[in-house]
Coordinates of C-alpha atoms in Angstrom, one line a residue:
Chain N
X1 CA 6.5 18.4 18.3
X2 CA 8.4 16.3 20.7
X3 CA 7.9 12.5 20.9
X4 CA 6.7 10.7 24.1
X5 CA 9.6 10.3 26.4
X6 CA 11.0 7.3 28.2
X7 CA 11.2 9.5 31.3
X8 CA 7.6 8.8 31.7
X9 CA 7.6 5.9 34.2
X10 CA 4.7 4.1 32.5
X11 CA 6.4 4.3 29.1
X12 CA 9.7 3.2 30.6
X13 CA 8.1 0.2 32.2
X14 CA 6.6 -0.7 28.9
X15 CA 9.8 -0.2 27.0
X16 CA 11.7 -2.5 29.4
X17 CA 9.1 -5.3 29.2
X18 CA 8.7 -4.9 25.4
X19 CA 12.5 -5.0 24.9
X20 CA 12.9 -8.1 27.0
X21 CA 10.1 -9.9 25.0
X22 CA 11.6 -8.8 21.7
X23 CA 15.0 -10.2 22.7
X24 CA 13.3 -13.4 23.9
X25 CA 11.6 -13.9 20.6
X26 CA 14.7 -13.1 18.6
X27 CA 16.7 -15.5 20.8
X28 CA 14.5 -18.3 19.4
X29 CA 15.8 -17.6 15.9
X30 CA 19.3 -17.8 17.1
X31 CA 18.6 -20.9 19.1
X32 CA 17.2 -22.5 16.0
X33 CA 20.4 -21.6 14.2
X34 CA 22.5 -23.0 17.0
X35 CA 20.6 -26.3 17.0
X36 CA 20.7 -26.6 13.2
X37 CA 24.5 -26.2 13.4
X38 CA 24.8 -28.7 16.2
X39 CA 22.6 -31.2 14.5
X40 CA 23.8 -30.4 11.0
X41 CA 20.2 -30.8 10.0
X42 CA 16.6 -29.6 10.4
X43 CA 17.0 -27.5 7.2
X44 CA 14.0 -26.7 5.1
X45 CA 14.9 -25.6 1.6
X46 CA 16.2 -27.7 -1.3
X47 CA 19.2 -25.4 -1.8
X48 CA 20.4 -26.0 1.7
X49 CA 21.8 -29.3 0.4
X50 CA 24.4 -27.4 -1.8
X51 CA 28.0 -27.7 -0.7
X52 CA 29.1 -24.5 1.0
X53 CA 31.6 -23.5 3.6
X54 CA 28.9 -23.8 6.3
X55 CA 27.7 -27.2 5.0
X56 CA 30.8 -29.0 3.5
X57 CA 29.2 -32.5 3.5
X58 CA 25.6 -32.2 2.3
X59 CA 23.2 -35.1 2.9
X60 CA 19.5 -35.4 1.9
X61 CA 18.8 -36.4 5.5
X62 CA 19.5 -32.8 6.5
X63 CA 16.1 -31.8 5.2
X64 CA 14.2 -34.3 7.4
X65 CA 12.5 -32.8 10.5
X66 CA 14.9 -32.9 13.5
X67 CA 13.1 -33.0 16.9
X68 CA 15.7 -30.8 18.7
X69 CA 15.3 -28.2 16.0
X70 CA 11.5 -28.6 15.8
X71 CA 11.1 -28.1 19.5
X72 CA 12.6 -24.7 19.3
X73 CA 10.5 -23.9 16.2
X74 CA 7.4 -24.8 18.2
X75 CA 8.4 -22.5 21.0
X76 CA 9.1 -19.8 18.5
X77 CA 5.7 -20.3 16.9
X78 CA 4.1 -19.9 20.3
X79 CA 6.0 -16.6 20.7
X80 CA 4.7 -15.4 17.3
X81 CA 1.1 -16.2 18.4
X82 CA 1.5 -14.2 21.6
X83 CA 4.3 -11.6 21.8
X84 CA 3.4 -9.3 18.9
X85 CA -0.1 -8.8 20.4
X86 CA 1.4 -8.2 23.9
X87 CA 3.7 -5.6 22.4
X88 CA 0.7 -3.5 21.1
X89 CA -1.7 -4.3 23.9
X90 CA 0.9 -3.3 26.5
X91 CA 1.6 0.0 24.7
X92 CA -2.1 0.9 24.5
X93 CA -2.5 -0.1 28.1
X94 CA 0.1 2.3 29.4
X95 CA -1.5 5.1 27.2
X96 CA -4.7 4.7 29.3
X97 CA -2.7 5.9 32.3
X98 CA -3.0 3.0 34.7
X99 CA -1.4 3.1 38.2
X100 CA 2.3 2.4 37.9
X101 CA 2.1 -0.6 40.3
X102 CA -0.6 -2.2 38.1
X103 CA 1.6 -1.7 34.9
X104 CA 4.5 -3.3 36.7
X105 CA 2.4 -6.2 37.8
X106 CA 0.9 -6.9 34.5
X107 CA 3.8 -6.1 32.2
X108 CA 6.5 -7.8 34.2
X109 CA 4.1 -10.6 35.2
X110 CA 3.7 -11.3 31.5
X111 CA 7.4 -11.3 30.9
X112 CA 7.9 -13.8 33.8
X113 CA 5.1 -16.0 32.5
X114 CA 6.7 -16.3 29.1
X115 CA 10.1 -17.0 30.5
X116 CA 8.6 -19.8 32.6
X117 CA 6.7 -21.1 29.6
X118 CA 10.0 -21.2 27.7
X119 CA 11.8 -23.1 30.5
X120 CA 8.9 -25.6 30.7
X121 CA 8.7 -26.2 26.9
X122 CA 12.5 -26.2 26.3
X123 CA 13.0 -28.9 29.0
X124 CA 9.9 -30.9 27.8
X125 CA 7.9 -30.7 31.0
X126 CA 4.3 -31.9 30.9
X127 CA 1.8 -30.2 28.6
X128 CA -0.1 -29.3 31.8
X129 CA 2.8 -27.3 33.2
X130 CA 3.6 -25.3 30.0
X131 CA -0.2 -24.7 29.5
X132 CA -0.4 -23.3 33.0
X133 CA 2.3 -20.7 32.3
X134 CA 0.9 -19.9 28.9
X135 CA -2.5 -19.4 30.5
X136 CA -1.1 -16.8 33.0
X137 CA 0.4 -14.8 30.1
X138 CA -2.7 -15.1 27.9
X139 CA -5.0 -14.0 30.8
X140 CA -2.8 -10.9 31.4
X141 CA -2.9 -10.1 27.7
X142 CA -6.7 -10.3 27.7
X143 CA -7.1 -8.2 30.8
X144 CA -4.9 -5.5 29.5
X145 CA -6.7 -5.5 26.1
X146 CA -10.2 -5.4 27.7
X147 CA -9.0 -2.6 30.0
X148 CA -7.9 -0.6 27.0
X149 CA -11.1 -1.3 25.1
X150 CA -13.3 -0.2 27.9
X151 CA -11.2 3.0 28.5
X152 CA -11.3 3.8 24.8
X153 CA -15.1 3.3 24.6
X154 CA -15.8 5.4 27.8
X155 CA -13.7 8.4 26.9
Chain U
X1 CA 6.1 14.6 29.6
X2 CA 2.6 13.3 29.1
X3 CA 1.7 10.4 26.8
X4 CA -0.7 10.7 23.9
X5 CA -4.2 10.4 25.3
X6 CA -7.1 8.2 24.3
X7 CA -9.2 11.4 24.5
X8 CA -7.9 12.0 21.0
X9 CA -10.7 10.7 18.8
X10 CA -8.3 9.2 16.2
X11 CA -6.3 7.4 18.9
X12 CA -9.5 6.2 20.6
X13 CA -10.7 4.8 17.2
X14 CA -7.4 3.0 16.7
X15 CA -7.4 1.7 20.3
X16 CA -10.8 0.2 19.8
X17 CA -10.0 -1.4 16.5
X18 CA -6.6 -2.7 17.7
X19 CA -8.1 -4.1 20.9
X20 CA -10.8 -6.0 19.0
X21 CA -8.2 -7.4 16.6
X22 CA -5.9 -8.5 19.5
X23 CA -8.8 -10.2 21.2
X24 CA -9.7 -11.9 18.0
X25 CA -6.2 -13.3 17.5
X26 CA -5.9 -14.4 21.1
X27 CA -9.3 -16.1 20.8
X28 CA -7.8 -18.3 18.1
X29 CA -5.3 -19.7 20.7
X30 CA -8.2 -20.4 23.1
X31 CA -10.2 -22.0 20.3
X32 CA -7.3 -24.3 19.6
X33 CA -7.2 -25.3 23.2
X34 CA -10.9 -25.9 23.3
X35 CA -10.8 -28.1 20.2
X36 CA -7.7 -30.0 21.4
X37 CA -9.7 -30.8 24.6
X38 CA -12.8 -31.8 22.7
X39 CA -10.9 -34.0 20.3
X40 CA -8.4 -35.2 23.0
X41 CA -5.9 -34.8 20.2
X42 CA -4.1 -32.6 17.7
X43 CA -1.2 -32.3 20.1
X44 CA 2.3 -31.6 18.8
X45 CA 5.0 -32.4 21.3
X46 CA 6.2 -35.9 22.3
X47 CA 5.8 -35.0 26.0
X48 CA 2.1 -34.4 25.4
X49 CA 1.7 -38.2 25.6
X50 CA 2.7 -38.3 29.2
X51 CA -0.1 -39.2 31.7
X52 CA -1.3 -36.1 33.4
X53 CA -4.5 -34.8 35.1
X54 CA -5.5 -33.2 31.8
X55 CA -4.6 -36.2 29.7
X56 CA -5.3 -39.3 31.8
X57 CA -5.3 -41.8 28.9
X58 CA -2.5 -40.9 26.5
X59 CA -2.5 -42.5 23.1
X60 CA 0.1 -42.0 20.3
X61 CA -2.8 -41.0 17.9
X62 CA -3.1 -37.8 19.9
X63 CA 0.0 -36.5 18.0
X64 CA -1.6 -37.0 14.6
X65 CA -3.0 -34.0 12.8
X66 CA -6.7 -33.5 13.6
X67 CA -8.6 -31.5 11.0
X68 CA -10.9 -29.7 13.5
X69 CA -7.8 -28.5 15.3
X70 CA -5.8 -27.8 12.1
X71 CA -8.6 -25.6 10.8
X72 CA -8.3 -23.3 13.7
X73 CA -4.5 -23.3 13.4
X74 CA -4.8 -22.3 9.7
X75 CA -7.1 -19.4 10.7
X76 CA -4.7 -18.4 13.4
X77 CA -1.8 -18.5 11.0
X78 CA -3.7 -16.2 8.7
X79 CA -4.2 -13.8 11.6
X80 CA -0.5 -13.8 12.3
X81 CA 0.2 -13.0 8.7
X82 CA -2.1 -10.0 8.8
X83 CA -3.1 -8.5 12.2
X84 CA 0.4 -7.6 13.6
X85 CA 1.0 -5.5 10.5
X86 CA -2.5 -3.9 10.7
X87 CA -1.7 -3.0 14.3
X88 CA 1.3 -1.0 13.4
X89 CA 0.0 0.4 10.1
X90 CA -3.2 1.6 11.8
X91 CA -1.3 3.4 14.5
X92 CA 1.0 5.2 12.0
X93 CA -2.1 6.0 9.9
X94 CA -3.8 7.8 12.7
X95 CA -0.6 9.7 13.5
X96 CA -0.8 11.2 10.0
X97 CA -4.0 13.0 11.1
X98 CA -6.5 11.7 8.6
X99 CA -10.2 12.8 8.8
X100 CA -12.0 10.9 11.6
X101 CA -14.6 9.5 9.2
X102 CA -11.8 8.0 7.0
X103 CA -10.2 6.4 10.1
X104 CA -13.5 4.9 11.1
X105 CA -14.1 3.6 7.6
X106 CA -10.7 1.9 7.2
X107 CA -10.1 0.7 10.8
X108 CA -13.6 -0.6 11.5
X109 CA -13.8 -1.9 7.9
X110 CA -10.7 -3.9 8.5
X111 CA -12.1 -5.3 11.7
X112 CA -15.3 -6.3 9.9
X113 CA -13.4 -7.9 7.0
X114 CA -11.4 -10.1 9.5
X115 CA -14.5 -11.2 11.4
X116 CA -16.2 -12.2 8.1
X117 CA -13.0 -14.0 7.0
X118 CA -13.2 -15.9 10.3
X119 CA -16.8 -16.8 9.8
X120 CA -16.2 -18.0 6.3
X121 CA -13.1 -20.0 7.2
X122 CA -14.5 -21.5 10.4
X123 CA -17.6 -22.8 8.6
X124 CA -15.6 -24.0 5.6
X125 CA -17.2 -21.8 3.0
X126 CA -15.6 -21.8 -0.5
X127 CA -12.0 -20.6 -1.0
X128 CA -13.5 -17.9 -3.2
X129 CA -15.6 -16.5 -0.3
X130 CA -12.9 -16.4 2.3
X131 CA -10.4 -15.0 -0.3
X132 CA -12.8 -12.2 -1.0
X133 CA -13.0 -11.1 2.7
X134 CA -9.3 -11.5 3.1
X135 CA -8.7 -9.3 0.0
X136 CA -10.9 -6.5 1.5
X137 CA -8.8 -6.4 4.6
X138 CA -5.5 -6.7 2.8
X139 CA -6.4 -3.8 0.4
X140 CA -7.3 -1.6 3.4
X141 CA -4.0 -2.5 5.0
X142 CA -2.1 -1.6 1.8
X143 CA -4.0 1.7 1.4
X144 CA -3.3 2.8 5.0
X145 CA 0.4 1.9 4.7
X146 CA 0.8 3.7 1.4
X147 CA -1.0 6.7 2.8
X148 CA 1.5 6.8 5.7
X149 CA 4.5 6.3 3.4
X150 CA 3.5 9.2 1.2
X151 CA 2.7 11.4 4.1
X152 CA 6.0 10.6 5.8
X153 CA 7.9 11.2 2.5
X154 CA 6.2 14.5 1.8
X155 CA 6.6 16.1 5.3
Chain P
X1 CA -4.0 16.4 23.3
X2 CA -2.1 16.2 20.1
X3 CA -0.6 13.1 18.8
X4 CA 3.1 12.8 17.9
X5 CA 3.7 14.2 14.5
X6 CA 5.4 12.8 11.4
X7 CA 7.1 16.2 11.1
X8 CA 9.5 14.9 13.7
X9 CA 12.4 13.6 11.6
X10 CA 13.0 10.5 13.8
X11 CA 9.4 9.5 13.6
X12 CA 9.2 10.2 9.9
X13 CA 12.3 7.9 9.4
X14 CA 10.6 5.2 11.4
X15 CA 7.3 5.6 9.5
X16 CA 9.0 5.2 6.2
X17 CA 11.0 2.1 7.2
X18 CA 8.0 0.6 9.0
X19 CA 5.7 1.2 6.0
X20 CA 8.2 -0.4 3.6
X21 CA 8.6 -3.5 5.9
X22 CA 4.8 -3.8 6.2
X23 CA 4.3 -3.6 2.5
X24 CA 7.1 -6.2 2.0
X25 CA 5.4 -8.6 4.4
X26 CA 2.0 -8.1 2.9
X27 CA 3.5 -8.6 -0.6
X28 CA 4.4 -12.2 0.5
X29 CA 0.7 -12.9 1.0
X30 CA -0.1 -11.7 -2.5
X31 CA 2.9 -13.5 -4.0
X32 CA 1.5 -16.7 -2.4
X33 CA -1.8 -16.0 -4.0
X34 CA -0.2 -15.4 -7.4
X35 CA 1.8 -18.6 -7.2
X36 CA -1.2 -20.6 -6.1
X37 CA -3.1 -19.3 -9.1
X38 CA -0.2 -20.0 -11.5
X39 CA 0.3 -23.5 -10.1
X40 CA -3.5 -24.1 -9.6
X41 CA -2.3 -25.8 -6.4
X42 CA -0.5 -25.5 -3.0
X43 CA -3.9 -25.2 -1.3
X44 CA -4.4 -26.2 2.3
X45 CA -8.1 -26.6 3.2
X46 CA -10.4 -29.5 2.2
X47 CA -13.0 -27.0 1.0
X48 CA -10.5 -25.6 -1.5
X49 CA -11.4 -28.7 -3.7
X50 CA -14.9 -27.5 -4.3
X51 CA -15.8 -26.4 -7.8
X52 CA -15.9 -22.6 -7.9
X53 CA -15.4 -19.8 -10.5
X54 CA -11.8 -19.5 -9.4
X55 CA -11.2 -23.3 -9.3
X56 CA -13.4 -24.8 -12.1
X57 CA -11.6 -28.2 -12.3
X58 CA -10.8 -29.3 -8.7
X59 CA -8.3 -32.1 -8.3
X60 CA -7.1 -33.7 -5.0
X61 CA -3.5 -33.0 -6.0
X62 CA -4.2 -29.3 -5.5
X63 CA -3.8 -30.0 -1.7
X64 CA -0.3 -31.4 -2.0
X65 CA 2.6 -29.2 -1.1
X66 CA 3.9 -27.3 -4.1
X67 CA 7.5 -26.2 -3.8
X68 CA 7.0 -22.9 -5.7
X69 CA 4.2 -22.0 -3.2
X70 CA 6.1 -23.4 -0.2
X71 CA 9.1 -21.3 -1.0
X72 CA 7.1 -18.1 -0.7
X73 CA 5.5 -19.5 2.5
X74 CA 8.9 -20.1 4.0
X75 CA 10.0 -16.5 3.2
X76 CA 6.7 -15.2 4.6
X77 CA 7.3 -17.2 7.8
X78 CA 10.7 -15.7 8.1
X79 CA 9.1 -12.3 7.8
X80 CA 6.7 -13.1 10.6
X81 CA 9.6 -14.1 12.8
X82 CA 11.4 -10.9 12.3
X83 CA 9.4 -7.9 11.0
X84 CA 6.8 -7.5 13.8
X85 CA 9.6 -7.3 16.4
X86 CA 11.4 -4.8 14.2
X87 CA 8.3 -2.6 14.0
X88 CA 8.0 -2.3 17.8
X89 CA 11.8 -2.2 18.4
X90 CA 12.3 0.6 15.8
X91 CA 9.5 2.7 17.3
X92 CA 10.9 2.5 20.8
X93 CA 14.4 3.1 19.5
X94 CA 13.3 6.5 18.0
X95 CA 11.5 7.4 21.2
X96 CA 14.9 7.2 23.0
X97 CA 16.0 10.2 20.8
X98 CA 19.0 8.8 19.0
X99 CA 21.0 10.9 16.5
X100 CA 19.1 11.0 13.2
X101 CA 22.0 9.6 11.2
X102 CA 22.1 6.6 13.5
X103 CA 18.3 6.1 13.1
X104 CA 18.8 6.3 9.3
X105 CA 21.6 3.8 9.4
X106 CA 19.9 1.2 11.5
X107 CA 16.3 1.5 10.2
X108 CA 17.2 1.7 6.5
X109 CA 20.0 -0.8 7.0
X110 CA 17.4 -3.2 8.4
X111 CA 15.1 -2.6 5.4
X112 CA 17.9 -3.2 3.0
X113 CA 19.0 -6.4 4.8
X114 CA 15.4 -7.8 4.5
X115 CA 15.1 -6.9 0.8
X116 CA 18.4 -8.7 0.1
X117 CA 17.3 -11.7 2.2
X118 CA 14.2 -11.9 0.1
X119 CA 16.2 -11.7 -3.2
X120 CA 18.5 -14.4 -2.0
X121 CA 15.8 -16.7 -0.7
X122 CA 13.4 -16.1 -3.7
X123 CA 16.1 -17.0 -6.2
X124 CA 17.3 -20.0 -4.1
X125 CA 20.8 -18.8 -3.5
X126 CA 22.9 -20.8 -0.9
X127 CA 21.8 -21.1 2.7
X128 CA 25.0 -19.2 3.6
X129 CA 24.1 -16.2 1.5
X130 CA 20.6 -15.8 2.9
X131 CA 21.8 -16.5 6.4
X132 CA 24.3 -13.6 6.0
X133 CA 21.6 -11.1 5.1
X134 CA 19.3 -12.4 7.8
X135 CA 22.1 -12.0 10.3
X136 CA 22.7 -8.4 9.4
X137 CA 19.0 -7.6 10.0
X138 CA 18.9 -9.6 13.2
X139 CA 22.0 -7.9 14.7
X140 CA 20.5 -4.5 13.9
X141 CA 17.3 -5.6 15.6
X142 CA 19.2 -6.7 18.7
X143 CA 21.3 -3.6 18.8
X144 CA 18.2 -1.3 18.7
X145 CA 16.4 -3.3 21.3
X146 CA 19.4 -3.4 23.7
X147 CA 19.9 0.4 23.2
X148 CA 16.2 0.9 24.2
X149 CA 16.5 -1.4 27.2
X150 CA 19.6 0.4 28.5
X151 CA 18.1 3.8 27.9
X152 CA 14.8 2.8 29.7
X153 CA 16.7 1.3 32.6
X154 CA 19.0 4.4 33.0
X155 CA 16.3 7.1 32.9

C-alpha cells in the first residue's frame, strides 16, 4: 500500500511547519555548542575537564553554570516542553481534514509564535513579553488538540 | 491521495489517547504558570526581576527555587521523558493492525497510568506509589514498542 | 479506509529505527531507577525520604545529587533533546518517498550514532568523542528535515 503523500496540501502544510519547528529545536543544541565554545565553559560532566584538542587548557571553572549558556538551555527546555506535542497534535489535526486556510492559520501561527518567543527570550525581554508569545502558541496547541479529540470522539 | 481517516477505529482510539496525553502535558505548563503566579516566585531568568504589570514588586528571592513550583516542574519533566515516546509508539502500534480491544487496553491503560502517576506525585504520596503507576505506563510503552519492532522485522 | 501498512519497506525501515530509539530512551529511565536503587540515593522529592518497603532506612543525604545517577540523567536529557525530533523527522522523510537505500543509511546511521553516543557518555570518554557521535546524529537529523522541507515546498 502507498504511504500518504506530501502532494496532499494539508499534509504538505504540516510537513513544512513541522520541519521548521524541528530545525528550530535542533538549532538550540547547536547554539548551546556555539556558546560553550565562545565561553569555553558551561560544561556539565567531570570528564569535560580532560585536556583534549577542543579543550587544551582545562579549568575547574568550566563546570560552573554560565549564564550565556544557561539562557540557551532554558530556551531549549521550553522547546522540549512544547514542540514535540505540537508535532503530534498538528499531524492528527490535519488528519481530521480541516479547511486548508485554518491549517495554515494554526500551524504557521504556531511557528511564528515560537520564533517570536525565541527572539524575546534570547534578547532577555521582559517575562511578560515572552509569556505572551508562549501563550499564543500554547493556546493554538490546545485548540488543535481539542479539535482532534472532539472529531475522534464524534466519528 | 487521501490521508488516513479517523473513521478507522484503531486510529480514532489512538487519536483520543494521544490528545488526552498532549493536553495532560500542556496542562503541566499552565500549572507551572499558575503556581508561579500564586507564589510570585520560582522564576528562572534574571530579566524576570524587572518591574512589569505582571510583577509590580520584584524581589531577588523570586529567582530562588520554590518547592510548590519545582514539584510541578518535576512532574512535567517526567512527562517529557515518557509521553513523546508514547505518542510515536502508540501510532506505530495501531499501524500494525492489532485487535481493537488490545489497542483500547494498552492505549487507555497508558492514559490511566499517567493520570494516576500525576495524582500520586502532585499530592506527594510515597515514592513507591508513584513508581508503581510509572512502571505500569512504562511497561505498556515497552510492550507496544516491542510489538511494533517484531511486526516490522517479520513483514 | 485502511491505514498505511508496515509492508511498505520505507515505513518498515522507519518503524524499526523508531522502535529502537524509543526503547533506547525508555531504557534510560530504567537505568536511572537501577542506579538509584544501587546508590540508595539521587532522589529528588521531599517525600522520597519517607520510610517505605523500597526505602526502609531514609536519610537526608538521599536527596543530594549522586554523580552515578546524574550521569544517566544527563544522557537521558540529551535523548530528550534529540530523539523526539528524529521520530517525527524520520517519519516525514519516508513519506517523501526517498530511495530505500538512502532511508536505510540515514535512519540506521542515526540509530548507530546514538548508540555510540551512549557508549561514549556512559563510560565517560572525552567530551570530544561524545560530541563527535552526537554531531553525526544531529547532521543526519538536519539533512532529513531539510530534505522534507524542500520536498514539501516543491510539491
